[in-house]
XYZ file of C-alpha atoms in Angstrom:
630
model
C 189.056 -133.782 14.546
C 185.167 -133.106 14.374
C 183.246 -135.391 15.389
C 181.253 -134.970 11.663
C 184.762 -135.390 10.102
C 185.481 -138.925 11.991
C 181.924 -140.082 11.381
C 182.356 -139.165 7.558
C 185.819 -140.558 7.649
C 184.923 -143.951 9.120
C 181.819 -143.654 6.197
C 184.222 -143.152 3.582
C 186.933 -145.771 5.082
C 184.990 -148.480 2.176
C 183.232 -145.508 0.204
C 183.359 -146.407 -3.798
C 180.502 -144.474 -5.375
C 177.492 -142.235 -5.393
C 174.717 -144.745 -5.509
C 174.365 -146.574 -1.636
C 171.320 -145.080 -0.378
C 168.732 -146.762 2.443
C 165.675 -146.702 1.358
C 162.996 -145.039 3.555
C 160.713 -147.316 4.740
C 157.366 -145.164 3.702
C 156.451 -143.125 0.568
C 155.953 -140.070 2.601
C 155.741 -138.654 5.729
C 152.633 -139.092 7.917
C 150.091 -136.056 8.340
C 148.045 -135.651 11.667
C 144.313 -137.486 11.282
C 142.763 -134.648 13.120
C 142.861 -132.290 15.267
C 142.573 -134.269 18.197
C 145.626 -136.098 17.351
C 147.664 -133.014 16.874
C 146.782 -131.389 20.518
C 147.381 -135.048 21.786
C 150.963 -134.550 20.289
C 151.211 -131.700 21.549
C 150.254 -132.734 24.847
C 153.473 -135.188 24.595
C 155.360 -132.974 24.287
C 154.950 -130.867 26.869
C 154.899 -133.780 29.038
C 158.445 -134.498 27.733
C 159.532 -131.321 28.684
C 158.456 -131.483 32.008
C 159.905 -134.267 32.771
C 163.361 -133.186 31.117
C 163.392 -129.951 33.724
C 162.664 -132.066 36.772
C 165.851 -134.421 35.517
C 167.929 -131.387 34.846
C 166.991 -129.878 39.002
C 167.561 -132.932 40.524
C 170.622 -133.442 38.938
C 171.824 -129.933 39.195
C 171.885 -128.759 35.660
C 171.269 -125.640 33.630
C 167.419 -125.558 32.406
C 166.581 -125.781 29.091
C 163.903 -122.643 28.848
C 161.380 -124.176 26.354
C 160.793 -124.486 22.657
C 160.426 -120.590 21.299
C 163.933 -118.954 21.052
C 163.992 -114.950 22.449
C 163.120 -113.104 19.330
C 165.896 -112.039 17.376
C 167.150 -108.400 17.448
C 166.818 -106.295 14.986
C 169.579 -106.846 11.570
C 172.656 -104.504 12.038
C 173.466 -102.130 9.722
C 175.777 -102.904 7.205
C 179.274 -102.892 7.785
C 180.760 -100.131 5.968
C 183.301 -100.636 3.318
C 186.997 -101.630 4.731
C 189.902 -98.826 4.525
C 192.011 -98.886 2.102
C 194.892 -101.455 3.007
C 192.260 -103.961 4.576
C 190.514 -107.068 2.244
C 186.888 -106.811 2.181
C 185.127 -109.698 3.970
C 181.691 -109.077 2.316
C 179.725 -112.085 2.554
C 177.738 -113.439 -0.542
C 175.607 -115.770 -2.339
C 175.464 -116.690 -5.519
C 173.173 -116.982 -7.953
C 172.594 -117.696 -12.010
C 171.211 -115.354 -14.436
C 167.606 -116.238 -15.429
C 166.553 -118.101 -18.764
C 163.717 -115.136 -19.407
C 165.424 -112.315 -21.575
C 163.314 -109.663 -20.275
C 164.249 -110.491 -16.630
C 166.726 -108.707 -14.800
C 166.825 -110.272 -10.822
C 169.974 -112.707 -11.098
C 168.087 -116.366 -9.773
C 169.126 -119.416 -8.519
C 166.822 -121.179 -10.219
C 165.417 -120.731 -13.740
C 161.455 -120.130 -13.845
C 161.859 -119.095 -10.028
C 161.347 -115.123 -9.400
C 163.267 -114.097 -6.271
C 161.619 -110.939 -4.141
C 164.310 -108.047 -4.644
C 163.972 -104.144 -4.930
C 163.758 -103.749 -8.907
C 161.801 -105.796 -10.732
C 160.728 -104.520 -14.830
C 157.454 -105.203 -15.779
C 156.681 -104.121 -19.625
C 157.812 -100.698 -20.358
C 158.268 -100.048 -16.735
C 160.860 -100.246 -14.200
C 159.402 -101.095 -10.670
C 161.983 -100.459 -7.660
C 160.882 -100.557 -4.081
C 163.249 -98.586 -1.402
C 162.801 -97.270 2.188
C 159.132 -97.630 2.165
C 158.174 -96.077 -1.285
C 157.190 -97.799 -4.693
C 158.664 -96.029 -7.567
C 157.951 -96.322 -11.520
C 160.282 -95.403 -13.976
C 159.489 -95.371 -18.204
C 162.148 -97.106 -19.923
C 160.161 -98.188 -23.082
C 161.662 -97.330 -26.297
C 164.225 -94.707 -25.872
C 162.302 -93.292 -22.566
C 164.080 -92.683 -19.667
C 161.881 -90.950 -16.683
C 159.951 -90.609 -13.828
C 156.311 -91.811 -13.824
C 154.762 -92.301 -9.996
C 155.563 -92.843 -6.469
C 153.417 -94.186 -3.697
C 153.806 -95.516 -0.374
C 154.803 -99.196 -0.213
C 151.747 -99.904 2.409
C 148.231 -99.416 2.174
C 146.634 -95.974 3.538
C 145.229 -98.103 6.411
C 148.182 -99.332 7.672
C 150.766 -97.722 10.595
C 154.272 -98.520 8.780
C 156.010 -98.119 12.274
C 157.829 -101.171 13.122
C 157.308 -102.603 9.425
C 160.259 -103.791 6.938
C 159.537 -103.375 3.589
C 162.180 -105.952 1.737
C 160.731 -107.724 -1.149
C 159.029 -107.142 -4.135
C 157.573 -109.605 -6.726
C 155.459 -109.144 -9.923
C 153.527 -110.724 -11.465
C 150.490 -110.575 -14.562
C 150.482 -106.719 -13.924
C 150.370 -106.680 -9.408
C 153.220 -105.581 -7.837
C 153.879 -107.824 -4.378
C 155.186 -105.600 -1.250
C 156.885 -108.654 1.378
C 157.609 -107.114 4.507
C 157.611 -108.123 8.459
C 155.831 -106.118 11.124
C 157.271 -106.422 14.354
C 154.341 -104.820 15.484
C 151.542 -106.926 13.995
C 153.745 -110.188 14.438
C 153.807 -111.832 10.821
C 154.423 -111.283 6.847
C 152.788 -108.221 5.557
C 151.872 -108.818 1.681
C 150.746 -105.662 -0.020
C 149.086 -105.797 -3.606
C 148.984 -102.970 -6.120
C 147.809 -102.797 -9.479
C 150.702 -101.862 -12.063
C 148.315 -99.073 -14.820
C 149.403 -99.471 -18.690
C 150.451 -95.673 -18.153
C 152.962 -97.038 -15.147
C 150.447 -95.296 -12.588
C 150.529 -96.862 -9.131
C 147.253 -98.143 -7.569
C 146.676 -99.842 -3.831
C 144.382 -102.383 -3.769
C 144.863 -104.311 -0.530
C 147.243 -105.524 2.446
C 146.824 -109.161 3.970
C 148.890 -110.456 6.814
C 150.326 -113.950 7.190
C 151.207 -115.173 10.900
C 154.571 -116.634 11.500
C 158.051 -116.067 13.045
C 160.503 -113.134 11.221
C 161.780 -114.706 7.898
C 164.852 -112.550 7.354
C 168.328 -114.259 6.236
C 171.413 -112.332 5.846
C 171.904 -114.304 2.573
C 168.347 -115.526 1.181
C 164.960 -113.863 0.175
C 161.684 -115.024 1.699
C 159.374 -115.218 -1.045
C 159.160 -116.626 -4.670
C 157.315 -116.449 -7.892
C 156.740 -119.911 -9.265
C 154.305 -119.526 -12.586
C 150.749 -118.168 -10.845
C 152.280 -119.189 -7.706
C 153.195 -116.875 -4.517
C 155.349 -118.822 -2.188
C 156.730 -117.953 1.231
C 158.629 -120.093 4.039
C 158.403 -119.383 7.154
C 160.019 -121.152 10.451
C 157.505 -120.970 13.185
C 158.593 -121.800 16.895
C 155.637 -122.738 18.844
C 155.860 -123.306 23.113
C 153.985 -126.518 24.125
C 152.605 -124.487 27.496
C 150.147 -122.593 24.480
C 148.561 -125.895 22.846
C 145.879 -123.865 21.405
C 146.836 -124.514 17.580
C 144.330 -121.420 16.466
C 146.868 -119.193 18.867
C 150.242 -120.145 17.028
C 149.912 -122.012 13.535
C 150.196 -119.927 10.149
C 146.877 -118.182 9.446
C 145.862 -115.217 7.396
C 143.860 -112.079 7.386
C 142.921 -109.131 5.185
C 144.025 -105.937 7.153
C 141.439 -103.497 7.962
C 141.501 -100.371 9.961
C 140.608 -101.710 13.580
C 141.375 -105.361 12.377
C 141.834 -108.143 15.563
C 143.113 -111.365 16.219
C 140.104 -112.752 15.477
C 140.323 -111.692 12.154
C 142.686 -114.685 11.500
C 141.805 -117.598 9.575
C 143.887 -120.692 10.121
C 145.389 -121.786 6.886
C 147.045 -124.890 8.290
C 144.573 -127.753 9.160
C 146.474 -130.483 11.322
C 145.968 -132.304 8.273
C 148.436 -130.636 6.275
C 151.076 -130.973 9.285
C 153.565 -133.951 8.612
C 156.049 -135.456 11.000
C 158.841 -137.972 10.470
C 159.781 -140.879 11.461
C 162.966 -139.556 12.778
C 162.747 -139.102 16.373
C 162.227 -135.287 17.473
C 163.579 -133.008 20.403
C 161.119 -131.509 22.111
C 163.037 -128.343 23.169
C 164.101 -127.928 19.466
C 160.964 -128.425 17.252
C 159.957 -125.867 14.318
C 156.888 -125.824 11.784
C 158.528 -125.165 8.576
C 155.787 -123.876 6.606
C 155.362 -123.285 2.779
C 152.534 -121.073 2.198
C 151.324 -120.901 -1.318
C 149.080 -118.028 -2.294
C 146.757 -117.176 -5.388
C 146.883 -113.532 -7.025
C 144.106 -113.947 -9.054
C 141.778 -114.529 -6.385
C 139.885 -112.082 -4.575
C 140.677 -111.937 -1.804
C 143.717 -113.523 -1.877
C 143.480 -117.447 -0.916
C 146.732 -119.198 0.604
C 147.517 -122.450 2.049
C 150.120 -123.907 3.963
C 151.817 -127.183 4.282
C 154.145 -127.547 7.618
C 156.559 -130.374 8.398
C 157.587 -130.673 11.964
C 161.489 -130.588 12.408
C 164.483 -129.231 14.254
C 165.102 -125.533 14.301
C 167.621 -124.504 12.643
C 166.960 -124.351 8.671
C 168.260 -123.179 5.334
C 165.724 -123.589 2.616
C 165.869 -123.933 -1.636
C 163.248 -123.683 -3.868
C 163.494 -125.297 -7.167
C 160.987 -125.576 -9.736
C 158.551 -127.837 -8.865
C 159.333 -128.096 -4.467
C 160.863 -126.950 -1.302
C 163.524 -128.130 0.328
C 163.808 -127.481 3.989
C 167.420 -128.886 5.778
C 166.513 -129.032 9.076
C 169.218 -129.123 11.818
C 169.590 -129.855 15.612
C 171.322 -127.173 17.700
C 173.351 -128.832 18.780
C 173.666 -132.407 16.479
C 175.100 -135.184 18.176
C 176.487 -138.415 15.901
C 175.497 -139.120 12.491
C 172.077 -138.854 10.928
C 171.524 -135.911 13.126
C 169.538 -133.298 10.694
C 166.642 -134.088 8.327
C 165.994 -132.877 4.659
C 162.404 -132.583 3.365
C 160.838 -132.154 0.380
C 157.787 -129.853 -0.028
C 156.432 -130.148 -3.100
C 154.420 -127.133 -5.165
C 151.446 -129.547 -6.374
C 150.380 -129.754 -3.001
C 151.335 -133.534 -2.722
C 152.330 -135.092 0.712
C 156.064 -134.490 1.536
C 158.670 -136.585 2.236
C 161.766 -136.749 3.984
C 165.450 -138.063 4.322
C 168.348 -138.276 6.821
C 171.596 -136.363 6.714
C 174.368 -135.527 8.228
C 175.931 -132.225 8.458
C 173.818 -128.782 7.344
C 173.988 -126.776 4.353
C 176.279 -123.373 4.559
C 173.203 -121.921 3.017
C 170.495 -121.580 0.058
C 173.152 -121.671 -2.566
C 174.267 -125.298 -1.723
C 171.414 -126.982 -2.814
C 170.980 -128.231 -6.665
C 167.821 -129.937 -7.746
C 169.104 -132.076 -11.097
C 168.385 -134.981 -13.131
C 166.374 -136.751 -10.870
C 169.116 -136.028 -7.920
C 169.600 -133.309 -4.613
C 173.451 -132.350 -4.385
C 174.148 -130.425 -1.419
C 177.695 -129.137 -0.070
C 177.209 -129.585 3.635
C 179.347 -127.989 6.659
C 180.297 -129.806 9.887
C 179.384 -126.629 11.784
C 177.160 -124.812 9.685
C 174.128 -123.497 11.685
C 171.941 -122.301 9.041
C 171.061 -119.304 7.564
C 168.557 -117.251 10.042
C 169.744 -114.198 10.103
C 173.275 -114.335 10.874
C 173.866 -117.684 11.150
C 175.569 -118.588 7.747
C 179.027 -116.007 8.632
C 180.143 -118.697 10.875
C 182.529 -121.344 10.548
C 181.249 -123.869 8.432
C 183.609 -126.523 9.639
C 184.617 -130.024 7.697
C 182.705 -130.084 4.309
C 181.022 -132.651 2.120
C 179.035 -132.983 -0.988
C 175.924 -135.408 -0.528
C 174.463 -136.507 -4.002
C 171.217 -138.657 -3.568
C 168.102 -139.859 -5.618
C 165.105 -138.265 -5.003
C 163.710 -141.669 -4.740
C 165.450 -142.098 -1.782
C 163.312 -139.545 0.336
C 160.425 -141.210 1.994
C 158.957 -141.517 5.371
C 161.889 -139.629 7.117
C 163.548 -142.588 8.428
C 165.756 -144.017 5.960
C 169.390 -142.264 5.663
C 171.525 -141.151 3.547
C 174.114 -143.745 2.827
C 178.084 -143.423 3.098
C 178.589 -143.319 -0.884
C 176.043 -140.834 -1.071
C 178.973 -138.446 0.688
C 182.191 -136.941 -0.682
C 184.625 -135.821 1.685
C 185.711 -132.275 0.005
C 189.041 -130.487 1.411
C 188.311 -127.256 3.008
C 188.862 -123.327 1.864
C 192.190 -121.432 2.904
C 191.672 -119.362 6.266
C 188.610 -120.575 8.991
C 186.267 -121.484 6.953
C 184.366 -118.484 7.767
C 181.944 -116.855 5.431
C 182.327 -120.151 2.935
C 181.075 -119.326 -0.698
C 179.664 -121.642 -3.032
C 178.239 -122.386 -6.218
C 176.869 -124.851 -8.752
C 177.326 -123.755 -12.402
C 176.926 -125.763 -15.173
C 178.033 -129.456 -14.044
C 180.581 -128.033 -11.320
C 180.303 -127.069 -7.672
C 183.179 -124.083 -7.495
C 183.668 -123.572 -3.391
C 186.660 -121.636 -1.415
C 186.519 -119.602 2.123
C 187.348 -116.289 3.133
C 190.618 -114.472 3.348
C 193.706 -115.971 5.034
C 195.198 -113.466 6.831
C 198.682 -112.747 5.968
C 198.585 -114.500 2.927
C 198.428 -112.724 -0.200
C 196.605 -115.965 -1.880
C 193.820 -117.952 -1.825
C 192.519 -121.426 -3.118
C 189.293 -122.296 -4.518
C 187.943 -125.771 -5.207
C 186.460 -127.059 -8.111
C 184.604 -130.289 -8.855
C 182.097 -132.034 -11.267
C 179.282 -132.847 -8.595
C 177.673 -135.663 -10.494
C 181.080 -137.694 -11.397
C 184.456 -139.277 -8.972
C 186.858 -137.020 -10.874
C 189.748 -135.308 -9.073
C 189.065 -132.072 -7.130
C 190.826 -129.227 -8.586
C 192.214 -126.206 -6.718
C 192.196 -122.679 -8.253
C 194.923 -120.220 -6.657
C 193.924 -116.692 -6.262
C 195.997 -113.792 -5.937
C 193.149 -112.500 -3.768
C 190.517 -112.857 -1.648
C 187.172 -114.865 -2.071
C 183.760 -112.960 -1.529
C 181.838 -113.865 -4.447
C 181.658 -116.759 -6.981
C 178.911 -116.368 -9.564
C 178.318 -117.655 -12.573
C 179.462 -116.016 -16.035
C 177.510 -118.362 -18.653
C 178.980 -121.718 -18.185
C 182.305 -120.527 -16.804
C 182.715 -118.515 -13.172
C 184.318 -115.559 -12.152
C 185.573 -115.289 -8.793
C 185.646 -111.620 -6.660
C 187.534 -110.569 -3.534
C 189.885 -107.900 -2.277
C 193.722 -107.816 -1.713
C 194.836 -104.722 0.215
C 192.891 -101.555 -1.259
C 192.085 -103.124 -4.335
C 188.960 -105.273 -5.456
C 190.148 -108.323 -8.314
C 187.606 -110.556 -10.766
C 189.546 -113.821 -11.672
C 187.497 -115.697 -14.553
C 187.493 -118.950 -14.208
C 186.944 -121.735 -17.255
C 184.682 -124.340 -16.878
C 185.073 -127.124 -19.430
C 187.569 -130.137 -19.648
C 189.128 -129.049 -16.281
C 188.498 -125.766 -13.888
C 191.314 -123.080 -13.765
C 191.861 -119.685 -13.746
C 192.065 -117.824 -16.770
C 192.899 -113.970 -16.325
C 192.024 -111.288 -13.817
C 191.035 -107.922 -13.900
C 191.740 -105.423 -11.136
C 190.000 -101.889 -10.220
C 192.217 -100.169 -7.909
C 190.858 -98.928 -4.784
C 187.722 -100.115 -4.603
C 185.886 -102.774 -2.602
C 182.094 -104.901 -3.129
C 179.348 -102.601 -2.932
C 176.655 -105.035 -2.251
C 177.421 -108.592 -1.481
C 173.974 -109.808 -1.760
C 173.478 -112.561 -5.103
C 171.114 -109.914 -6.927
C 174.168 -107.022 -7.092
C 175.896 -109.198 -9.727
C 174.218 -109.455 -12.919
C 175.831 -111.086 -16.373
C 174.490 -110.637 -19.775
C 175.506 -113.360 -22.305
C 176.486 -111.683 -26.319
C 177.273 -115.164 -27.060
C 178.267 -118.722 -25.477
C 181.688 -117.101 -24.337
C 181.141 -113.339 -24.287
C 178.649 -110.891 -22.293
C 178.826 -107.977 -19.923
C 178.788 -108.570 -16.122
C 177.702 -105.724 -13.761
C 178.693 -105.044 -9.922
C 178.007 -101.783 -7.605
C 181.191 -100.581 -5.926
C 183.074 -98.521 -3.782
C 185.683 -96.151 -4.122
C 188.316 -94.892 -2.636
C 189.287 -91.215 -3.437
C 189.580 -87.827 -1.976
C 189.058 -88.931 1.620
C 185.270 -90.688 1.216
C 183.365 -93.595 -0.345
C 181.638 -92.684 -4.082
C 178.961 -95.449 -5.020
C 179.405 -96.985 -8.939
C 178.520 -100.104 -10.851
C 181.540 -101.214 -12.698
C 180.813 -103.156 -15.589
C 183.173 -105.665 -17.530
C 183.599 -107.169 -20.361
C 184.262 -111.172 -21.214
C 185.885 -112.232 -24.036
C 186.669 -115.737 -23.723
C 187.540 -115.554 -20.382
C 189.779 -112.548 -20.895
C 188.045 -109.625 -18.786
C 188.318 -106.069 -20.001
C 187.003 -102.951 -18.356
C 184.485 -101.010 -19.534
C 184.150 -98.634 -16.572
C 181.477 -97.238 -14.705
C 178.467 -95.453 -14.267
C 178.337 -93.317 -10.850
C 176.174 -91.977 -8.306
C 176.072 -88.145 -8.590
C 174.689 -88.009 -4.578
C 177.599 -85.952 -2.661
C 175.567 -86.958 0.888
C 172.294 -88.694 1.854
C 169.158 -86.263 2.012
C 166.168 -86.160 4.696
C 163.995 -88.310 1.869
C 161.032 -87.749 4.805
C 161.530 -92.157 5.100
C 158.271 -93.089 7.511
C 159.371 -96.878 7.136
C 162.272 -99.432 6.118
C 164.731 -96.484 6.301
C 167.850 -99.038 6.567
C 168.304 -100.979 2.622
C 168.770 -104.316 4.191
C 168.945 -105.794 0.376
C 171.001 -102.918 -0.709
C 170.175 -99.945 -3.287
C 171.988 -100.875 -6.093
C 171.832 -103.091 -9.328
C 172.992 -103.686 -12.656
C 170.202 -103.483 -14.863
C 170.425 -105.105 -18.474
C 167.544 -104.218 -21.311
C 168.216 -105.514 -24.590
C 170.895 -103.636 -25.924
C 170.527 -100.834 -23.232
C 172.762 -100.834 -19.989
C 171.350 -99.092 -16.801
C 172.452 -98.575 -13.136
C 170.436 -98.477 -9.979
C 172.030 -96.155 -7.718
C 169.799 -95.272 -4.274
C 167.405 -92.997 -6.193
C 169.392 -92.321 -9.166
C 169.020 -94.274 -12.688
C 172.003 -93.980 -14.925
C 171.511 -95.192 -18.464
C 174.755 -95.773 -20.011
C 176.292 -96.461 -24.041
C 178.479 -99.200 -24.515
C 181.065 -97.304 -27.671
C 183.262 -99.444 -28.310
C 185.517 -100.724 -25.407
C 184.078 -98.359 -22.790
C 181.101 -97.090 -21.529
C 180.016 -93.874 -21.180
C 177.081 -91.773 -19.070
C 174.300 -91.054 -21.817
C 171.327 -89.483 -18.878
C 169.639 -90.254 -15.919
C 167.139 -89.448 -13.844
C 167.157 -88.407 -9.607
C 163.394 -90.112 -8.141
C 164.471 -88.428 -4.992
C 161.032 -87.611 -2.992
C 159.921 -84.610 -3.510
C 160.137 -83.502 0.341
C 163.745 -84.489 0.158
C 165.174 -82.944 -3.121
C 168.597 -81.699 -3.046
């Protein structure tokens, strides 16, 4: 037994409710006065360490080598596709298709734009891939080509850059990338014509530690608002705050170090009241930014915390779960609160860590979050572990405060665990359920998912699969669940009303997940129980792998194919790629507008008619480069 699952099981041993909650003992937590008192924490802390490696020699044990991990290698590729005969362990988020008809990014959160590689702006589709920004007409009945420029400025050496995200917003296109070489965000703006023409207008670079997730996106759209987190891992031997916390600068040709401007007084750094380990201390930092000024103006807000971190934005604040290494006893991690207004943060006690973005829900006037005894996070590879014993914590967010008080033992639910190792744990809050289950169990042809209405004490339901789990997502108000058995790849819908079960499944033989990534799903509601939902895939046939998007349609929970729309690419081309030449978010989407139905395919976009039950090719166009044309 854990030591998480006898803590929460001595918790629970009088447990009744959702409502026992300590109260912190502050409103918020406290910011530095000055800058004095910052560099005289800092000074601490150093002196802690010190004194912690002279314990560890003459006792004889292994050093601890300071507070700024080794920087992380660069992502793998993605796995390929599994053989026929083997289930697909593809490991996804979910996320919930956005209130704004005209959108087409699937989001977590309603009112908050995720950065992704298509975005539609007006008449215009906007996609960003291996470097290049591309514009494609799609206003009335158009379908075509319009301009493609580099997705960095004509100043700027791409080498060592990745170019991930993209954002819009009020007509400028937002390039998010990280520069290995320059050592922070890159944010490139461009001006979005009426005629879809393509214009630079200027790079800035924002200084922090490399932001990328295997599950989550970096940056947001909030209203007017550009925000960014970034974890930044500072050693105490460098106390020279200028030399380490966020700042920002406007790239120019030749540009230096000291072109940085701090954008983090020690003012607008917060600490707890929870005690701190020196040799595991972050800055999570939310950096808001203006794109109506010129030049661009940001500011950050940091809270200081343990390293390891999986972060949710809702509409009006971050949240930032902040875990140990390696968390000893109860009370061991720390949630904070960031809010967008700029107010002072606040904080709250936890045990446990979430499995990643997707386990957070901000609603009415309450956090829920399903936690994992062993969850470590989700930088970069972190979330495919085991996520251990699991919990749902439901608390006020009254409670937070000062970063002292704790959650209390009613605010958890023991849950039971997924089938197999807990391994590559999906989860999802849709309507008033949380809908959970693990990975495959191997050699089993089942699998059970949980179900449970978050905000009540009714009974946890289990769903049986005749599958594997590698994607739950929301379809409306009901859920369909994904996941491979043997060759093929089967979509169980699920309903969502008096009780959770499953209500009919639809199977497309050899095939497996194209993109596991939340933004590859997309659903598009007819009516409160019918719509279209969209997925890329792989098939299996004459010896290789063909790229599609199937696309299915709900009828009350009864799913029907409609087929698919394919990539016509026999073989990758030399596209003449100077930068971001791996698609770390994938290449392909669903793509709902109005009544027309589109797939992104690498550099192909199929436009496809719905005629009756099936759906047929009607054109498309190949944005291939020109230097790299079939």
């Amino acid at each position: 037994m854990s030591p998480f699952r006898f803590t929460l099981v001595a918790l629970f041993a009088c447990a009744v409710g959702f409502h026992d909650v300590r109260a912190a003992d502050g409103d918020t937590l406290e910011p530095f006065s000055d800058e004095a008192e910052f560099r005289a924490y800092l000074e601490d802390l150093r002196a802690a360490q010190e004194r912690e490696r002279a314990r560890r020699a003459r006792e004889h044990l292994p050093q601890i080598t300071g507070a700024i991990p080794p920087p992380p290698a660069a992502p793998p590729a993605p796995s390929a596709a599994p053989p026929p005969g083997e289930p697909s362990f593809d490991s996804v988020q979910v996320t919930g298709t956005p209130a704004d008809p005209d959108a087409i990014t699937n989001v977590q959160t309603q009112g908050v734009d995720e950065g992704g590689i298509v975005k539609k702006h007006g008449d215009y589709l906007v996609v960003l891939r291996r470097g290049r920004l591309f514009t494609l007409a799609v206003g009335g009945d158009g379908l075509r080509e319009v301009d493609a420029v580099d997705a960095y400025g004509p100043n700027v050496d791409p080498r060592g850059t990745w170019y991930d995200e993209m954002l819009i917003g009020d007509g400028t296109i937002v390039v998010i990338g990280y520069s290995y070489e320059r050592g922070g965000t890159e944010i490139g703006l461009f001006d979005l014509g009426a005629d879809g023409d393509i214009s630079y207008r200027d790079t800035y670079q924002l200084r922090g530690n490399d932001y990328y997730s295997a599950n989550n996106y970096a940056s947001r759209l909030v209203g007017d608002k550009l925000v960014f987190y970034t974890p930044l891992h500072f050693d105490t031997h460098d106390l020279d705050p200028a030399a380490f916390t966020p700042a920002l600068r406007r790239w120019r040709t030749g540009a230096t170090p000291a072109d940085f401007h701090r954008i983090l007084p020690a003012s607008r750094i917060y600490r707890s009241a929870a005690p701190l380990d020196a040799y595991d201390l972050a800055l999570h930092t939310v950096s808001i930014c203006a794109l109506d000024a010129t030049p661009m103006q940001c500011e950050s807000t940091a809270v200081l915390g343990p390293g390891g971190r999986v972060f949710y934005v809702s509409q009006d604040s971050v949240y930032v779960w902040a875990a140990p290494w390696d968390p000893e006893g109860p009370d061991a991690s720390s949630v904070f609160r960031i809010p967008l207004d700029g107010a002072a943060p606040t904080g709250l006690r936890a045990t446990g860590s979430p499995i990643d973005q997707m386990s957070f829900l901000q609603r009415d006037g309450h956090l829920n979050v399903l936690l994992g005894s062993m969850s470590d996070g989700e930088g970069m590879w972190a979330k495919h572990g085991n996520a251990g014993d699991l919990a749902l914590l439901r608390v006020p967010l009254d409670a937070f405060g000062d970063g002292s008080g704790a959650a209390g033992h009613d605010a958890y639910r023991l849950l039971p665990p997924g089938d197999g190792d807990r391994y590559n744990l999906h989860n999802r809050f849709i309507g008033d359920w949380l809908v959970y289950g693990g990975a495959w169990r191997h050699g089993t042809d089942t699998q059970t998912a949980h179900a449970l209405r978050y905000a009540g004490d009714g009974p946890i339901q289990a769903i049986r699969l005749g599958h594997g789990l590698a994607r739950i997502d929301a379809m409306g108000t009901d859920a369909i669940l994904v996941g491979s058995r043997g060759p093929d790849l089967h979509f169980t819908s699920v309903g969502l009303d008096d009780h959770a079960g499953a209500a009919s499944v639809f199977v497309q033989r050899n095939a497996a997940q194209g993109e596991d990534r939340s933004h590859g799903f997309f659903y598009k509601p007819d009516s409160d129980d019918t719509g279209i939902a969209g997925l890329p895939i792989l098939r299996y046939g004459d010896g290789r792998l063909s790229a599609s998007v199937l696309y299915l349609r709900n009828r009350a929970l009864r799913l029907a194919g409609l087929g698919r729309l394919d990539s016509a690419a026999a073989a990758e081309v030399d596209d003449g790629c100077r930068a971001s030449c791996v698609d770390w978010y994938g290449n392909a989407r669903p793509i709902f507008i109005g009544d027309r139905v589109f797939a992104l395919l690498g550099y192909e976009l199929v436009e496809g008619r719905v005629t009756g039950e099936r759906i047929v090719e009607r054109r498309r166009v190949d944005f291939t480069p020109a230097n790299g044309r079939h």
